[in-house]
Amino acid sequence: MRRLTALLLRRLNHGGDRGDVPGWVLITVMTAGLVTALWLVAQPALTSFFQSAVQAVHGP
């Protein structure tokens, strides 16, 4: 009976770690940050690459 009571109390008091941010949220935010940082660095090169590719297809 004592074990059952302890188990039930543990189940009812599980809210102690509710303030933690789940791992998938951190991974999502960090991934978005990395993509944004890479985009800011690579944007000029990607833009010029795209424009030259379009000009090569359409001609001068």
mmCIF file with all atom_site columns, N, CA and C in Angstrom:
data_model
loop_
_atom_site.group_PDB
_atom_site.id
_atom_site.type_symbol
_atom_site.label_atom_id
_atom_site.label_alt_id
_atom_site.label_comp_id
_atom_site.label_asym_id
_atom_site.label_entity_id
_atom_site.label_seq_id
_atom_site.pdbx_PDB_ins_code
_atom_site.Cartn_x
_atom_site.Cartn_y
_atom_site.Cartn_z
_atom_site.occupancy
_atom_site.B_iso_or_equiv
_atom_site.pdbx_formal_charge
_atom_site.auth_seq_id
_atom_site.auth_comp_id
_atom_site.auth_asym_id
_atom_site.auth_atom_id
_atom_site.pdbx_PDB_model_num
ATOM 1   N N  . MET A 1 1  ? 0.826  -1.208 0.000   1.00 0.00 ? 1  MET A N  1
ATOM 2   C CA . MET A 1 1  ? 0.000  0.000  0.000   1.00 0.00 ? 1  MET A CA 1
ATOM 3   C C  . MET A 1 1  ? 0.864  1.263  0.000   1.00 0.00 ? 1  MET A C  1
ATOM 4   N N  . ARG A 1 2  ? 1.963  1.191  0.733   1.00 0.00 ? 2  ARG A N  1
ATOM 5   C CA . ARG A 1 2  ? 2.841  2.341  0.804   1.00 0.00 ? 2  ARG A CA 1
ATOM 6   C C  . ARG A 1 2  ? 3.469  2.646  -0.563  1.00 0.00 ? 2  ARG A C  1
ATOM 7   N N  . ARG A 1 3  ? 3.825  1.609  -1.296  1.00 0.00 ? 3  ARG A N  1
ATOM 8   C CA . ARG A 1 3  ? 4.395  1.798  -2.627  1.00 0.00 ? 3  ARG A CA 1
ATOM 9   C C  . ARG A 1 3  ? 3.391  2.428  -3.580  1.00 0.00 ? 3  ARG A C  1
ATOM 10  N N  . LEU A 1 4  ? 2.148  1.973  -3.485  1.00 0.00 ? 4  LEU A N  1
ATOM 11  C CA . LEU A 1 4  ? 1.101  2.514  -4.344  1.00 0.00 ? 4  LEU A CA 1
ATOM 12  C C  . LEU A 1 4  ? 0.887  3.994  -4.046  1.00 0.00 ? 4  LEU A C  1
ATOM 13  N N  . THR A 1 5  ? 0.887  4.336  -2.777  1.00 0.00 ? 5  THR A N  1
ATOM 14  C CA . THR A 1 5  ? 0.698  5.741  -2.392  1.00 0.00 ? 5  THR A CA 1
ATOM 15  C C  . THR A 1 5  ? 1.866  6.592  -2.899  1.00 0.00 ? 5  THR A C  1
ATOM 16  N N  . ALA A 1 6  ? 3.087  6.084  -2.757  1.00 0.00 ? 6  ALA A N  1
ATOM 17  C CA . ALA A 1 6  ? 4.259  6.825  -3.229  1.00 0.00 ? 6  ALA A CA 1
ATOM 18  C C  . ALA A 1 6  ? 4.214  7.000  -4.744  1.00 0.00 ? 6  ALA A C  1
ATOM 19  N N  . LEU A 1 7  ? 3.804  5.945  -5.450  1.00 0.00 ? 7  LEU A N  1
ATOM 20  C CA . LEU A 1 7  ? 3.701  6.030  -6.906  1.00 0.00 ? 7  LEU A CA 1
ATOM 21  C C  . LEU A 1 7  ? 2.653  7.055  -7.324  1.00 0.00 ? 7  LEU A C  1
ATOM 22  N N  . LEU A 1 8  ? 1.521  7.033  -6.667  1.00 0.00 ? 8  LEU A N  1
ATOM 23  C CA . LEU A 1 8  ? 0.466  7.996  -6.993  1.00 0.00 ? 8  LEU A CA 1
ATOM 24  C C  . LEU A 1 8  ? 0.905  9.426  -6.698  1.00 0.00 ? 8  LEU A C  1
ATOM 25  N N  . LEU A 1 9  ? 1.597  9.617  -5.587  1.00 0.00 ? 9  LEU A N  1
ATOM 26  C CA . LEU A 1 9  ? 2.074  10.968 -5.263  1.00 0.00 ? 9  LEU A CA 1
ATOM 27  C C  . LEU A 1 9  ? 3.096  11.448 -6.289  1.00 0.00 ? 9  LEU A C  1
ATOM 28  N N  . ARG A 1 10 ? 3.964  10.553 -6.749  1.00 0.00 ? 10 ARG A N  1
ATOM 29  C CA . ARG A 1 10 ? 4.924  10.936 -7.782  1.00 0.00 ? 10 ARG A CA 1
ATOM 30  C C  . ARG A 1 10 ? 4.226  11.310 -9.078  1.00 0.00 ? 10 ARG A C  1
ATOM 31  N N  . ARG A 1 11 ? 3.188  10.560 -9.422  1.00 0.00 ? 11 ARG A N  1
ATOM 32  C CA . ARG A 1 11 ? 2.437  10.857 -10.644 1.00 0.00 ? 11 ARG A CA 1
ATOM 33  C C  . ARG A 1 11 ? 1.715  12.193 -10.538 1.00 0.00 ? 11 ARG A C  1
ATOM 34  N N  . LEU A 1 12 ? 1.186  12.498 -9.388  1.00 0.00 ? 12 LEU A N  1
ATOM 35  C CA . LEU A 1 12 ? 0.450  13.751 -9.212  1.00 0.00 ? 12 LEU A CA 1
ATOM 36  C C  . LEU A 1 12 ? 1.381  14.953 -9.157  1.00 0.00 ? 12 LEU A C  1
ATOM 37  N N  . ASN A 1 13 ? 2.606  14.769 -8.705  1.00 0.00 ? 13 ASN A N  1
ATOM 38  C CA . ASN A 1 13 ? 3.550  15.877 -8.548  1.00 0.00 ? 13 ASN A CA 1
ATOM 39  C C  . ASN A 1 13 ? 4.528  15.972 -9.705  1.00 0.00 ? 13 ASN A C  1
ATOM 40  N N  . HIS A 1 14 ? 4.158  15.503 -10.872 1.00 0.00 ? 14 HIS A N  1
ATOM 41  C CA . HIS A 1 14 ? 5.066  15.527 -12.010 1.00 0.00 ? 14 HIS A CA 1
ATOM 42  C C  . HIS A 1 14 ? 5.252  16.914 -12.591 1.00 0.00 ? 14 HIS A C  1
ATOM 43  N N  . GLY A 1 15 ? 4.559  17.907 -12.111 1.00 0.00 ? 15 GLY A N  1
ATOM 44  C CA . GLY A 1 15 ? 4.617  19.248 -12.682 1.00 0.00 ? 15 GLY A CA 1
ATOM 45  C C  . GLY A 1 15 ? 5.866  20.029 -12.338 1.00 0.00 ? 15 GLY A C  1
ATOM 46  N N  . GLY A 1 16 ? 6.802  19.465 -11.606 1.00 0.00 ? 16 GLY A N  1
ATOM 47  C CA . GLY A 1 16 ? 7.997  20.188 -11.214 1.00 0.00 ? 16 GLY A CA 1
ATOM 48  C C  . GLY A 1 16 ? 8.902  20.558 -12.381 1.00 0.00 ? 16 GLY A C  1
ATOM 49  N N  . ASP A 1 17 ? 8.890  19.802 -13.455 1.00 0.00 ? 17 ASP A N  1
ATOM 50  C CA . ASP A 1 17 ? 9.767  20.089 -14.579 1.00 0.00 ? 17 ASP A CA 1
ATOM 51  C C  . ASP A 1 17 ? 8.999  20.670 -15.769 1.00 0.00 ? 17 ASP A C  1
ATOM 52  N N  . ARG A 1 18 ? 7.860  21.234 -15.528 1.00 0.00 ? 18 ARG A N  1
ATOM 53  C CA . ARG A 1 18 ? 7.044  21.764 -16.621 1.00 0.00 ? 18 ARG A CA 1
ATOM 54  C C  . ARG A 1 18 ? 7.630  23.039 -17.214 1.00 0.00 ? 18 ARG A C  1
ATOM 55  N N  . GLY A 1 19 ? 8.569  23.690 -16.540 1.00 0.00 ? 19 GLY A N  1
ATOM 56  C CA . GLY A 1 19 ? 9.163  24.910 -17.060 1.00 0.00 ? 19 GLY A CA 1
ATOM 57  C C  . GLY A 1 19 ? 10.256 24.653 -18.075 1.00 0.00 ? 19 GLY A C  1
ATOM 58  N N  . ASP A 1 20 ? 10.675 23.420 -18.209 1.00 0.00 ? 20 ASP A N  1
ATOM 59  C CA . ASP A 1 20 ? 11.734 23.092 -19.158 1.00 0.00 ? 20 ASP A CA 1
ATOM 60  C C  . ASP A 1 20 ? 11.237 23.222 -20.591 1.00 0.00 ? 20 ASP A C  1
ATOM 61  N N  . VAL A 1 21 ? 12.118 23.701 -21.444 1.00 0.00 ? 21 VAL A N  1
ATOM 62  C CA . VAL A 1 21 ? 11.788 23.787 -22.865 1.00 0.00 ? 21 VAL A CA 1
ATOM 63  C C  . VAL A 1 21 ? 12.096 22.435 -23.492 1.00 0.00 ? 21 VAL A C  1
ATOM 64  N N  . PRO A 1 22 ? 11.153 21.862 -24.208 1.00 0.00 ? 22 PRO A N  1
ATOM 65  C CA . PRO A 1 22 ? 11.423 20.567 -24.844 1.00 0.00 ? 22 PRO A CA 1
ATOM 66  C C  . PRO A 1 22 ? 12.572 20.664 -25.842 1.00 0.00 ? 22 PRO A C  1
ATOM 67  N N  . GLY A 1 23 ? 13.251 19.555 -26.019 1.00 0.00 ? 23 GLY A N  1
ATOM 68  C CA . GLY A 1 23 ? 14.409 19.531 -26.901 1.00 0.00 ? 23 GLY A CA 1
ATOM 69  C C  . GLY A 1 23 ? 14.081 19.885 -28.335 1.00 0.00 ? 23 GLY A C  1
ATOM 70  N N  . TRP A 1 24 ? 12.913 19.464 -28.811 1.00 0.00 ? 24 TRP A N  1
ATOM 71  C CA . TRP A 1 24 ? 12.574 19.745 -30.210 1.00 0.00 ? 24 TRP A CA 1
ATOM 72  C C  . TRP A 1 24 ? 12.382 21.231 -30.447 1.00 0.00 ? 24 TRP A C  1
ATOM 73  N N  . VAL A 1 25 ? 11.968 21.966 -29.425 1.00 0.00 ? 25 VAL A N  1
ATOM 74  C CA . VAL A 1 25 ? 11.809 23.415 -29.580 1.00 0.00 ? 25 VAL A CA 1
ATOM 75  C C  . VAL A 1 25 ? 13.182 24.061 -29.729 1.00 0.00 ? 25 VAL A C  1
ATOM 76  N N  . LEU A 1 26 ? 14.126 23.637 -28.901 1.00 0.00 ? 26 LEU A N  1
ATOM 77  C CA . LEU A 1 26 ? 15.477 24.193 -29.000 1.00 0.00 ? 26 LEU A CA 1
ATOM 78  C C  . LEU A 1 26 ? 16.118 23.863 -30.341 1.00 0.00 ? 26 LEU A C  1
ATOM 79  N N  . ILE A 1 27 ? 15.935 22.639 -30.805 1.00 0.00 ? 27 ILE A N  1
ATOM 80  C CA . ILE A 1 27 ? 16.504 22.245 -32.092 1.00 0.00 ? 27 ILE A CA 1
ATOM 81  C C  . ILE A 1 27 ? 15.897 23.073 -33.223 1.00 0.00 ? 27 ILE A C  1
ATOM 82  N N  . THR A 1 28 ? 14.585 23.292 -33.170 1.00 0.00 ? 28 THR A N  1
ATOM 83  C CA . THR A 1 28 ? 13.912 24.082 -34.207 1.00 0.00 ? 28 THR A CA 1
ATOM 84  C C  . THR A 1 28 ? 14.404 25.520 -34.212 1.00 0.00 ? 28 THR A C  1
ATOM 85  N N  . VAL A 1 29 ? 14.520 26.126 -33.041 1.00 0.00 ? 29 VAL A N  1
ATOM 86  C CA . VAL A 1 29 ? 14.965 27.520 -32.958 1.00 0.00 ? 29 VAL A CA 1
ATOM 87  C C  . VAL A 1 29 ? 16.420 27.645 -33.405 1.00 0.00 ? 29 VAL A C  1
ATOM 88  N N  . MET A 1 30 ? 17.258 26.713 -32.990 1.00 0.00 ? 30 MET A N  1
ATOM 89  C CA . MET A 1 30 ? 18.666 26.771 -33.384 1.00 0.00 ? 30 MET A CA 1
ATOM 90  C C  . MET A 1 30 ? 18.832 26.553 -34.883 1.00 0.00 ? 30 MET A C  1
ATOM 91  N N  . THR A 1 31 ? 18.045 25.655 -35.456 1.00 0.00 ? 31 THR A N  1
ATOM 92  C CA . THR A 1 31 ? 18.110 25.430 -36.894 1.00 0.00 ? 31 THR A CA 1
ATOM 93  C C  . THR A 1 31 ? 17.685 26.677 -37.662 1.00 0.00 ? 31 THR A C  1
ATOM 94  N N  . ALA A 1 32 ? 16.617 27.306 -37.210 1.00 0.00 ? 32 ALA A N  1
ATOM 95  C CA . ALA A 1 32 ? 16.162 28.537 -37.863 1.00 0.00 ? 32 ALA A CA 1
ATOM 96  C C  . ALA A 1 32 ? 17.233 29.623 -37.765 1.00 0.00 ? 32 ALA A C  1
ATOM 97  N N  . GLY A 1 33 ? 17.898 29.712 -36.638 1.00 0.00 ? 33 GLY A N  1
ATOM 98  C CA . GLY A 1 33 ? 18.972 30.692 -36.480 1.00 0.00 ? 33 GLY A CA 1
ATOM 99  C C  . GLY A 1 33 ? 20.144 30.418 -37.408 1.00 0.00 ? 33 GLY A C  1
ATOM 100 N N  . LEU A 1 34 ? 20.525 29.153 -37.526 1.00 0.00 ? 34 LEU A N  1
ATOM 101 C CA . LEU A 1 34 ? 21.625 28.800 -38.427 1.00 0.00 ? 34 LEU A CA 1
ATOM 102 C C  . LEU A 1 34 ? 21.280 29.079 -39.879 1.00 0.00 ? 34 LEU A C  1
ATOM 103 N N  . VAL A 1 35 ? 20.065 28.747 -40.283 1.00 0.00 ? 35 VAL A N  1
ATOM 104 C CA . VAL A 1 35 ? 19.645 28.999 -41.664 1.00 0.00 ? 35 VAL A CA 1
ATOM 105 C C  . VAL A 1 35 ? 19.640 30.492 -41.957 1.00 0.00 ? 35 VAL A C  1
ATOM 106 N N  . THR A 1 36 ? 19.158 31.275 -41.011 1.00 0.00 ? 36 THR A N  1
ATOM 107 C CA . THR A 1 36 ? 19.133 32.728 -41.191 1.00 0.00 ? 36 THR A CA 1
ATOM 108 C C  . THR A 1 36 ? 20.549 33.292 -41.306 1.00 0.00 ? 36 THR A C  1
ATOM 109 N N  . ALA A 1 37 ? 21.443 32.828 -40.439 1.00 0.00 ? 37 ALA A N  1
ATOM 110 C CA . ALA A 1 37 ? 22.822 33.317 -40.478 1.00 0.00 ? 37 ALA A CA 1
ATOM 111 C C  . ALA A 1 37 ? 23.502 32.936 -41.795 1.00 0.00 ? 37 ALA A C  1
ATOM 112 N N  . LEU A 1 38 ? 23.311 31.699 -42.230 1.00 0.00 ? 38 LEU A N  1
ATOM 113 C CA . LEU A 1 38 ? 23.907 31.275 -43.494 1.00 0.00 ? 38 LEU A CA 1
ATOM 114 C C  . LEU A 1 38 ? 23.318 32.040 -44.673 1.00 0.00 ? 38 LEU A C  1
ATOM 115 N N  . TRP A 1 39 ? 22.021 32.303 -44.624 1.00 0.00 ? 39 TRP A N  1
ATOM 116 C CA . TRP A 1 39 ? 21.380 33.043 -45.713 1.00 0.00 ? 39 TRP A CA 1
ATOM 117 C C  . TRP A 1 39 ? 21.943 34.454 -45.798 1.00 0.00 ? 39 TRP A C  1
ATOM 118 N N  . LEU A 1 40 ? 22.134 35.103 -44.643 1.00 0.00 ? 40 LEU A N  1
ATOM 119 C CA . LEU A 1 40 ? 22.670 36.463 -44.656 1.00 0.00 ? 40 LEU A CA 1
ATOM 120 C C  . LEU A 1 40 ? 24.075 36.502 -45.230 1.00 0.00 ? 40 LEU A C  1
ATOM 121 N N  . VAL A 1 41 ? 24.865 35.475 -44.958 1.00 0.00 ? 41 VAL A N  1
ATOM 122 C CA . VAL A 1 41 ? 26.235 35.439 -45.465 1.00 0.00 ? 41 VAL A CA 1
ATOM 123 C C  . VAL A 1 41 ? 26.257 35.102 -46.951 1.00 0.00 ? 41 VAL A C  1
ATOM 124 N N  . ALA A 1 42 ? 25.419 34.165 -47.372 1.00 0.00 ? 42 ALA A N  1
ATOM 125 C CA . ALA A 1 42 ? 25.482 33.653 -48.742 1.00 0.00 ? 42 ALA A CA 1
ATOM 126 C C  . ALA A 1 42 ? 24.555 34.378 -49.716 1.00 0.00 ? 42 ALA A C  1
ATOM 127 N N  . GLN A 1 43 ? 23.718 35.263 -49.254 1.00 0.00 ? 43 GLN A N  1
ATOM 128 C CA . GLN A 1 43 ? 22.727 35.897 -50.126 1.00 0.00 ? 43 GLN A CA 1
ATOM 129 C C  . GLN A 1 43 ? 23.339 36.619 -51.330 1.00 0.00 ? 43 GLN A C  1
ATOM 130 N N  . PRO A 1 44 ? 24.378 37.427 -51.167 1.00 0.00 ? 44 PRO A N  1
ATOM 131 C CA . PRO A 1 44 ? 24.937 38.098 -52.356 1.00 0.00 ? 44 PRO A CA 1
ATOM 132 C C  . PRO A 1 44 ? 25.453 37.112 -53.403 1.00 0.00 ? 44 PRO A C  1
ATOM 133 N N  . ALA A 1 45 ? 26.134 36.073 -52.965 1.00 0.00 ? 45 ALA A N  1
ATOM 134 C CA . ALA A 1 45 ? 26.669 35.097 -53.911 1.00 0.00 ? 45 ALA A CA 1
ATOM 135 C C  . ALA A 1 45 ? 25.538 34.330 -54.589 1.00 0.00 ? 45 ALA A C  1
ATOM 136 N N  . LEU A 1 46 ? 24.527 33.954 -53.836 1.00 0.00 ? 46 LEU A N  1
ATOM 137 C CA . LEU A 1 46 ? 23.402 33.219 -54.416 1.00 0.00 ? 46 LEU A CA 1
ATOM 138 C C  . LEU A 1 46 ? 22.618 34.087 -55.396 1.00 0.00 ? 46 LEU A C  1
ATOM 139 N N  . THR A 1 47 ? 22.464 35.353 -55.073 1.00 0.00 ? 47 THR A N  1
ATOM 140 C CA . THR A 1 47 ? 21.739 36.259 -55.962 1.00 0.00 ? 47 THR A CA 1
ATOM 141 C C  . THR A 1 47 ? 22.473 36.432 -57.284 1.00 0.00 ? 47 THR A C  1
ATOM 142 N N  . SER A 1 48 ? 23.767 36.643 -57.220 1.00 0.00 ? 48 SER A N  1
ATOM 143 C CA . SER A 1 48 ? 24.518 36.815 -58.462 1.00 0.00 ? 48 SER A CA 1
ATOM 144 C C  . SER A 1 48 ? 24.562 35.516 -59.263 1.00 0.00 ? 48 SER A C  1
ATOM 145 N N  . PHE A 1 49 ? 24.660 34.391 -58.592 1.00 0.00 ? 49 PHE A N  1
ATOM 146 C CA . PHE A 1 49 ? 24.643 33.100 -59.279 1.00 0.00 ? 49 PHE A CA 1
ATOM 147 C C  . PHE A 1 49 ? 23.312 32.892 -60.003 1.00 0.00 ? 49 PHE A C  1
ATOM 148 N N  . PHE A 1 50 ? 22.213 33.209 -59.335 1.00 0.00 ? 50 PHE A N  1
ATOM 149 C CA . PHE A 1 50 ? 20.887 33.057 -59.932 1.00 0.00 ? 50 PHE A CA 1
ATOM 150 C C  . PHE A 1 50 ? 20.717 33.996 -61.127 1.00 0.00 ? 50 PHE A C  1
ATOM 151 N N  . GLN A 1 51 ? 21.135 35.245 -60.963 1.00 0.00 ? 51 GLN A N  1
ATOM 152 C CA . GLN A 1 51 ? 20.990 36.207 -62.061 1.00 0.00 ? 51 GLN A CA 1
ATOM 153 C C  . GLN A 1 51 ? 21.820 35.813 -63.280 1.00 0.00 ? 51 GLN A C  1
ATOM 154 N N  . SER A 1 52 ? 23.024 35.326 -63.061 1.00 0.00 ? 52 SER A N  1
ATOM 155 C CA . SER A 1 52 ? 23.846 34.905 -64.194 1.00 0.00 ? 52 SER A CA 1
ATOM 156 C C  . SER A 1 52 ? 23.269 33.649 -64.860 1.00 0.00 ? 52 SER A C  1
ATOM 157 N N  . ALA A 1 53 ? 22.687 32.772 -64.078 1.00 0.00 ? 53 ALA A N  1
ATOM 158 C CA . ALA A 1 53 ? 22.054 31.566 -64.663 1.00 0.00 ? 53 ALA A CA 1
ATOM 159 C C  . ALA A 1 53 ? 20.843 31.957 -65.493 1.00 0.00 ? 53 ALA A C  1
ATOM 160 N N  . VAL A 1 54 ? 20.037 32.889 -65.014 1.00 0.00 ? 54 VAL A N  1
ATOM 161 C CA . VAL A 1 54 ? 18.862 33.335 -65.775 1.00 0.00 ? 54 VAL A CA 1
ATOM 162 C C  . VAL A 1 54 ? 19.296 34.056 -67.044 1.00 0.00 ? 54 VAL A C  1
ATOM 163 N N  . GLN A 1 55 ? 20.317 34.883 -66.976 1.00 0.00 ? 55 GLN A N  1
ATOM 164 C CA . GLN A 1 55 ? 20.821 35.574 -68.163 1.00 0.00 ? 55 GLN A CA 1
ATOM 165 C C  . GLN A 1 55 ? 21.398 34.601 -69.182 1.00 0.00 ? 55 GLN A C  1
ATOM 166 N N  . ALA A 1 56 ? 22.001 33.533 -68.715 1.00 0.00 ? 56 ALA A N  1
ATOM 167 C CA . ALA A 1 56 ? 22.559 32.538 -69.630 1.00 0.00 ? 56 ALA A CA 1
ATOM 168 C C  . ALA A 1 56 ? 21.452 31.800 -70.365 1.00 0.00 ? 56 ALA A C  1
ATOM 169 N N  . VAL A 1 57 ? 20.324 31.612 -69.717 1.00 0.00 ? 57 VAL A N  1
ATOM 170 C CA . VAL A 1 57 ? 19.204 30.918 -70.357 1.00 0.00 ? 57 VAL A CA 1
ATOM 171 C C  . VAL A 1 57 ? 18.495 31.844 -71.331 1.00 0.00 ? 57 VAL A C  1
ATOM 172 N N  . HIS A 1 58 ? 18.242 33.083 -70.930 1.00 0.00 ? 58 HIS A N  1
ATOM 173 C CA . HIS A 1 58 ? 17.494 34.021 -71.756 1.00 0.00 ? 58 HIS A CA 1
ATOM 174 C C  . HIS A 1 58 ? 18.376 34.750 -72.767 1.00 0.00 ? 58 HIS A C  1
ATOM 175 N N  . GLY A 1 59 ? 19.634 34.776 -72.560 1.00 0.00 ? 59 GLY A N  1
ATOM 176 C CA . GLY A 1 59 ? 20.522 35.504 -73.467 1.00 0.00 ? 59 GLY A CA 1
ATOM 177 C C  . GLY A 1 59 ? 20.652 36.950 -73.032 1.00 0.00 ? 59 GLY A C  1
ATOM 178 N N  . PRO A 1 60 ? 21.550 37.699 -73.703 1.00 0.00 ? 60 PRO A N  1
ATOM 179 C CA . PRO A 1 60 ? 21.784 39.096 -73.312 1.00 0.00 ? 60 PRO A CA 1
ATOM 180 C C  . PRO A 1 60 ? 20.638 40.020 -73.619 1.00 0.00 ? 60 PRO A C  1
#
